[in-house]
GROMACS .gro file of C-alpha atoms in nm:
model
  190
    1MET     CA    1 -12.848  -8.737  -0.115
    2SER     CA    2 -12.617  -8.460   0.006
    3ILE     CA    3 -12.333  -8.413   0.265
    4PRO     CA    4 -12.478  -8.249   0.546
    5ALA     CA    5 -12.811  -8.480   0.493
    6ILE     CA    6 -12.672  -8.769   0.496
    7LEU     CA    7 -12.385  -8.607   0.764
    8ILE     CA    8 -12.808  -8.499   0.986
    9SER     CA    9 -12.948  -8.850   0.909
   10THR     CA   10 -12.692  -9.091   1.032
   11ILE     CA   11 -12.663  -8.872   1.349
   12PHE     CA   12 -12.951  -8.824   1.465
   13VAL     CA   13 -13.272  -8.967   1.253
   14ASN     CA   14 -13.143  -9.254   1.084
   15ASN     CA   15 -12.896  -9.289   1.441
   16TYR     CA   16 -12.768  -9.715   1.388
   17VAL     CA   17 -12.801  -9.804   1.719
   18LEU     CA   18 -13.167  -9.569   1.860
   19ALA     CA   19 -13.347  -9.603   1.507
   20ARG     CA   20 -13.199  -9.927   1.275
   21PHE     CA   21 -13.107 -10.128   1.612
   22LEU     CA   22 -12.713 -10.209   1.525
   23GLY     CA   23 -12.446 -10.253   1.790
   24ILE     CA   24 -12.651 -10.270   2.081
   25CYS     CA   25 -12.392 -10.508   2.226
   26PRO     CA   26 -12.141 -10.289   2.273
   27PHE     CA   27 -12.409 -10.010   2.318
   28LEU     CA   28 -12.521 -10.195   2.603
   29GLY     CA   29 -12.204 -10.402   2.703
   30VAL     CA   30 -11.902 -10.136   2.696
   31SER     CA   31 -12.171  -9.768   2.756
   32ASN     CA   32 -12.130  -9.824   3.217
   33LYS     CA   33 -11.779  -9.524   3.216
   34MET     CA   34 -11.779  -9.220   2.950
   35GLU     CA   35 -11.412  -9.352   2.905
   36THR     CA   36 -11.459  -9.682   2.805
   37SER     CA   37 -11.744  -9.564   2.578
   38ALA     CA   38 -11.533  -9.259   2.448
   39GLY     CA   39 -11.260  -9.520   2.379
   40MET     CA   40 -11.492  -9.751   2.183
   41GLY     CA   41 -11.656  -9.464   1.979
   42VAL     CA   42 -11.317  -9.308   1.821
   43ALA     CA   43 -11.190  -9.734   1.766
   44VAL     CA   44 -11.550  -9.796   1.532
   45THR     CA   45 -11.516  -9.476   1.379
   46PHE     CA   46 -11.185  -9.544   1.235
   47VAL     CA   47 -11.240  -9.862   1.141
   48VAL     CA   48 -11.608  -9.818   0.987
   49THR     CA   49 -11.422  -9.550   0.791
   50LEU     CA   50 -11.178  -9.718   0.688
   51SER     CA   51 -11.378 -10.054   0.584
   52SER     CA   52 -11.632  -9.850   0.423
   53ILE     CA   53 -11.430  -9.713   0.170
   54ILE     CA   54 -11.213 -10.092   0.094
   55THR     CA   55 -11.549 -10.231   0.078
   56TYR     CA   56 -11.660  -9.954  -0.198
   57PHE     CA   57 -11.334 -10.027  -0.368
   58ILE     CA   58 -11.379 -10.374  -0.393
   59GLN     CA   59 -11.775 -10.365  -0.462
   60LYS     CA   60 -11.720 -10.170  -0.762
   61GLY     CA   61 -11.385 -10.271  -0.875
   62ILE     CA   62 -11.429 -10.642  -0.781
   63LEU     CA   63 -11.765 -10.765  -0.692
   64ASP     CA   64 -11.927 -10.600  -0.977
   65VAL     CA   65 -11.697 -10.655  -1.275
   66LEU     CA   66 -11.727 -11.025  -1.183
   67GLY     CA   67 -12.071 -11.071  -1.118
   68LEU     CA   68 -12.001 -11.191  -0.805
   69GLN     CA   69 -12.226 -10.947  -0.550
   70TYR     CA   70 -12.331 -11.288  -0.371
   71LEU     CA   71 -12.032 -11.293  -0.261
   72GLN     CA   72 -12.027 -10.945  -0.039
   73THR     CA   73 -12.132 -11.015   0.287
   74ILE     CA   74 -11.846 -11.266   0.326
   75VAL     CA   75 -11.598 -11.069   0.142
   76PHE     CA   76 -11.670 -10.763   0.378
   77ILE     CA   77 -11.690 -10.971   0.705
   78LEU     CA   78 -11.297 -11.102   0.601
   79VAL     CA   79 -11.236 -10.722   0.502
   80ILE     CA   80 -11.326 -10.621   0.880
   81ALA     CA   81 -11.142 -10.860   1.021
   82ALA     CA   82 -10.854 -10.812   0.887
   83LEU     CA   83 -10.840 -10.472   0.857
   84VAL     CA   84 -10.904 -10.460   1.287
   85GLN     CA   85 -10.620 -10.690   1.283
   86PHE     CA   86 -10.405 -10.507   1.099
   87VAL     CA   87 -10.529 -10.104   1.283
   88GLU     CA   88 -10.443 -10.414   1.609
   89LEU     CA   89 -10.081 -10.501   1.491
   90VAL     CA   90 -10.003 -10.097   1.389
   91LEU     CA   91 -10.082  -9.962   1.710
   92LYS     CA   92  -9.907 -10.227   1.847
   93LYS     CA   93  -9.596 -10.132   1.673
   94ILE     CA   94  -9.620  -9.734   1.627
   95SER     CA   95  -9.823  -9.631   1.950
   96PRO     CA   96  -9.751  -9.879   2.258
   97THR     CA   97  -9.932  -9.676   2.478
   98LEU     CA   98 -10.254  -9.625   2.236
   99TYR     CA   99 -10.283 -10.003   2.157
  100ASN     CA  100 -10.258 -10.081   2.531
  101ALA     CA  101 -10.595  -9.781   2.551
  102MET     CA  102 -10.737  -9.934   2.278
  103GLY     CA  103 -10.673 -10.280   2.290
  104VAL     CA  104 -10.962 -10.414   2.447
  105TYR     CA  105 -11.244 -10.257   2.213
  106LEU     CA  106 -10.994 -10.325   1.865
  107PRO     CA  107 -11.106 -10.695   1.878
  108LEU     CA  108 -11.454 -10.576   1.994
  109ILE     CA  109 -11.517 -10.388   1.659
  110THR     CA  110 -11.484 -10.706   1.466
  111THR     CA  111 -11.828 -10.833   1.582
  112ASN     CA  112 -12.002 -10.525   1.601
  113CYS     CA  113 -12.281 -10.512   1.357
  114VAL     CA  114 -12.221 -10.157   1.297
  115VAL     CA  115 -11.937 -10.138   1.076
  116LEU     CA  116 -12.094 -10.427   0.789
  117GLY     CA  117 -12.396 -10.294   0.833
  118VAL     CA  118 -12.229  -9.916   0.706
  119ALA     CA  119 -11.989 -10.104   0.437
  120ILE     CA  120 -12.361 -10.276   0.302
  121LEU     CA  121 -12.611  -9.992   0.314
  122ASN     CA  122 -12.341  -9.748   0.162
  123ILE     CA  123 -12.372 -10.011  -0.179
  124GLN     CA  124 -12.743 -10.064  -0.095
  125GLU     CA  125 -12.841  -9.712  -0.106
  126GLY     CA  126 -12.599  -9.632  -0.422
  127TYR     CA  127 -12.359  -9.366  -0.302
  128ASN     CA  128 -12.066  -9.303  -0.445
  129LEU     CA  129 -11.685  -9.290  -0.269
  130ILE     CA  130 -11.758  -8.931  -0.101
  131GLN     CA  131 -12.104  -8.954   0.019
  132THR     CA  132 -11.939  -9.356   0.138
  133ILE     CA  133 -11.723  -9.146   0.342
  134PHE     CA  134 -11.907  -8.887   0.472
  135ASN     CA  135 -12.235  -9.225   0.585
  136ALA     CA  136 -11.953  -9.404   0.754
  137LEU     CA  137 -11.849  -9.058   0.942
  138GLY     CA  138 -12.181  -8.988   1.056
  139SER     CA  139 -12.311  -9.312   1.100
  140SER     CA  140 -11.978  -9.390   1.332
  141ILE     CA  141 -12.019  -9.049   1.513
  142GLY     CA  142 -12.425  -9.159   1.582
  143PHE     CA  143 -12.278  -9.440   1.767
  144THR     CA  144 -12.021  -9.251   1.956
  145LEU     CA  145 -12.306  -8.952   2.049
  146ALA     CA  146 -12.573  -9.305   2.149
  147LEU     CA  147 -12.212  -9.416   2.322
  148LEU     CA  148 -12.205  -9.110   2.526
  149LEU     CA  149 -12.548  -9.002   2.565
  150ILE     CA  150 -12.600  -9.367   2.741
  151ALA     CA  151 -12.272  -9.341   2.934
  152GLY     CA  152 -12.349  -9.042   3.105
  153ILE     CA  153 -12.724  -9.150   3.176
  154ARG     CA  154 -12.573  -9.490   3.320
  155GLU     CA  155 -12.326  -9.288   3.576
  156LYS     CA  156 -12.584  -9.077   3.737
  157LEU     CA  157 -12.812  -9.407   3.741
  158GLU     CA  158 -12.547  -9.530   3.985
  159LEU     CA  159 -12.585  -9.291   4.231
  160ALA     CA  160 -12.963  -9.266   4.184
  161ASP     CA  161 -13.247  -9.401   4.420
  162VAL     CA  162 -13.323  -9.687   4.107
  163PRO     CA  163 -13.564  -9.949   4.256
  164GLU     CA  164 -13.345 -10.273   4.317
  165VAL     CA  165 -13.546 -10.507   4.051
  166LEU     CA  166 -13.446 -10.224   3.807
  167LYS     CA  167 -13.102 -10.203   3.939
  168GLY     CA  168 -12.833 -10.235   3.643
  169PHE     CA  169 -12.909 -10.387   3.251
  170PRO     CA  170 -13.272 -10.380   3.326
  171ILE     CA  171 -13.313 -10.001   3.341
  172ALA     CA  172 -13.013  -9.990   3.112
  173LEU     CA  173 -13.290 -10.133   2.834
  174ILE     CA  174 -13.529  -9.895   2.969
  175THR     CA  175 -13.291  -9.615   2.920
  176ALA     CA  176 -13.192  -9.691   2.586
  177GLY     CA  177 -13.583  -9.812   2.477
  178LEU     CA  178 -13.628  -9.393   2.630
  179MET     CA  179 -13.324  -9.323   2.427
  180SER     CA  180 -13.524  -9.421   2.145
  181ILE     CA  181 -13.828  -9.276   2.157
  182ALA     CA  182 -13.651  -8.906   2.230
  183PHE     CA  183 -13.421  -8.985   1.888
  184LEU     CA  184 -13.779  -9.008   1.687
  185GLY     CA  185 -13.833  -8.633   1.712
  186PHE     CA  186 -13.532  -8.621   1.451
  187GLY     CA  187 -13.765  -8.743   1.242
  188GLY     CA  188 -13.845  -8.434   1.030
  189LEU     CA  189 -13.485  -8.262   1.039
  190VAL     CA  190 -13.442  -8.511   0.676
   0.00000   0.00000   0.00000
């Protein structure tokens, strides 16, 4: 698959949140405000891309060579958890301001299934290293796009006259469903 096709596919057609339904917890939990959504999107982009590269080398250099493919999920989870801890420590030392701005979102990334899903799907799709990197970037951009879209809508809904029974989480679920249906329109792009 070509790089532009991978990017279009992961951002729009096979968006990890709106088409594959991965990452729903942060999608609904962190999307109340644009600022928090943007912070989560940046943090997820960094971790997804770096973890995809590391897990690619672990899969190709260790698991495949030793015939330990059955340990893939466990190893990938450990890599992601260690990477998030490493990123948190580095940010705390190098840039306390950035750490304070993103500190809340970093631990949440460990349990974000988009990170693990991208790493596993990179291997299942048989992507090479360059395709893995662009798949990780595209999926992160798609995740961030979905977060920002729903955050913008939810901010507007706070000002709207929504029936009492639909306020809060129910209208967010309806909005997410409608967004998912809208993204089906991108199906013919790739």
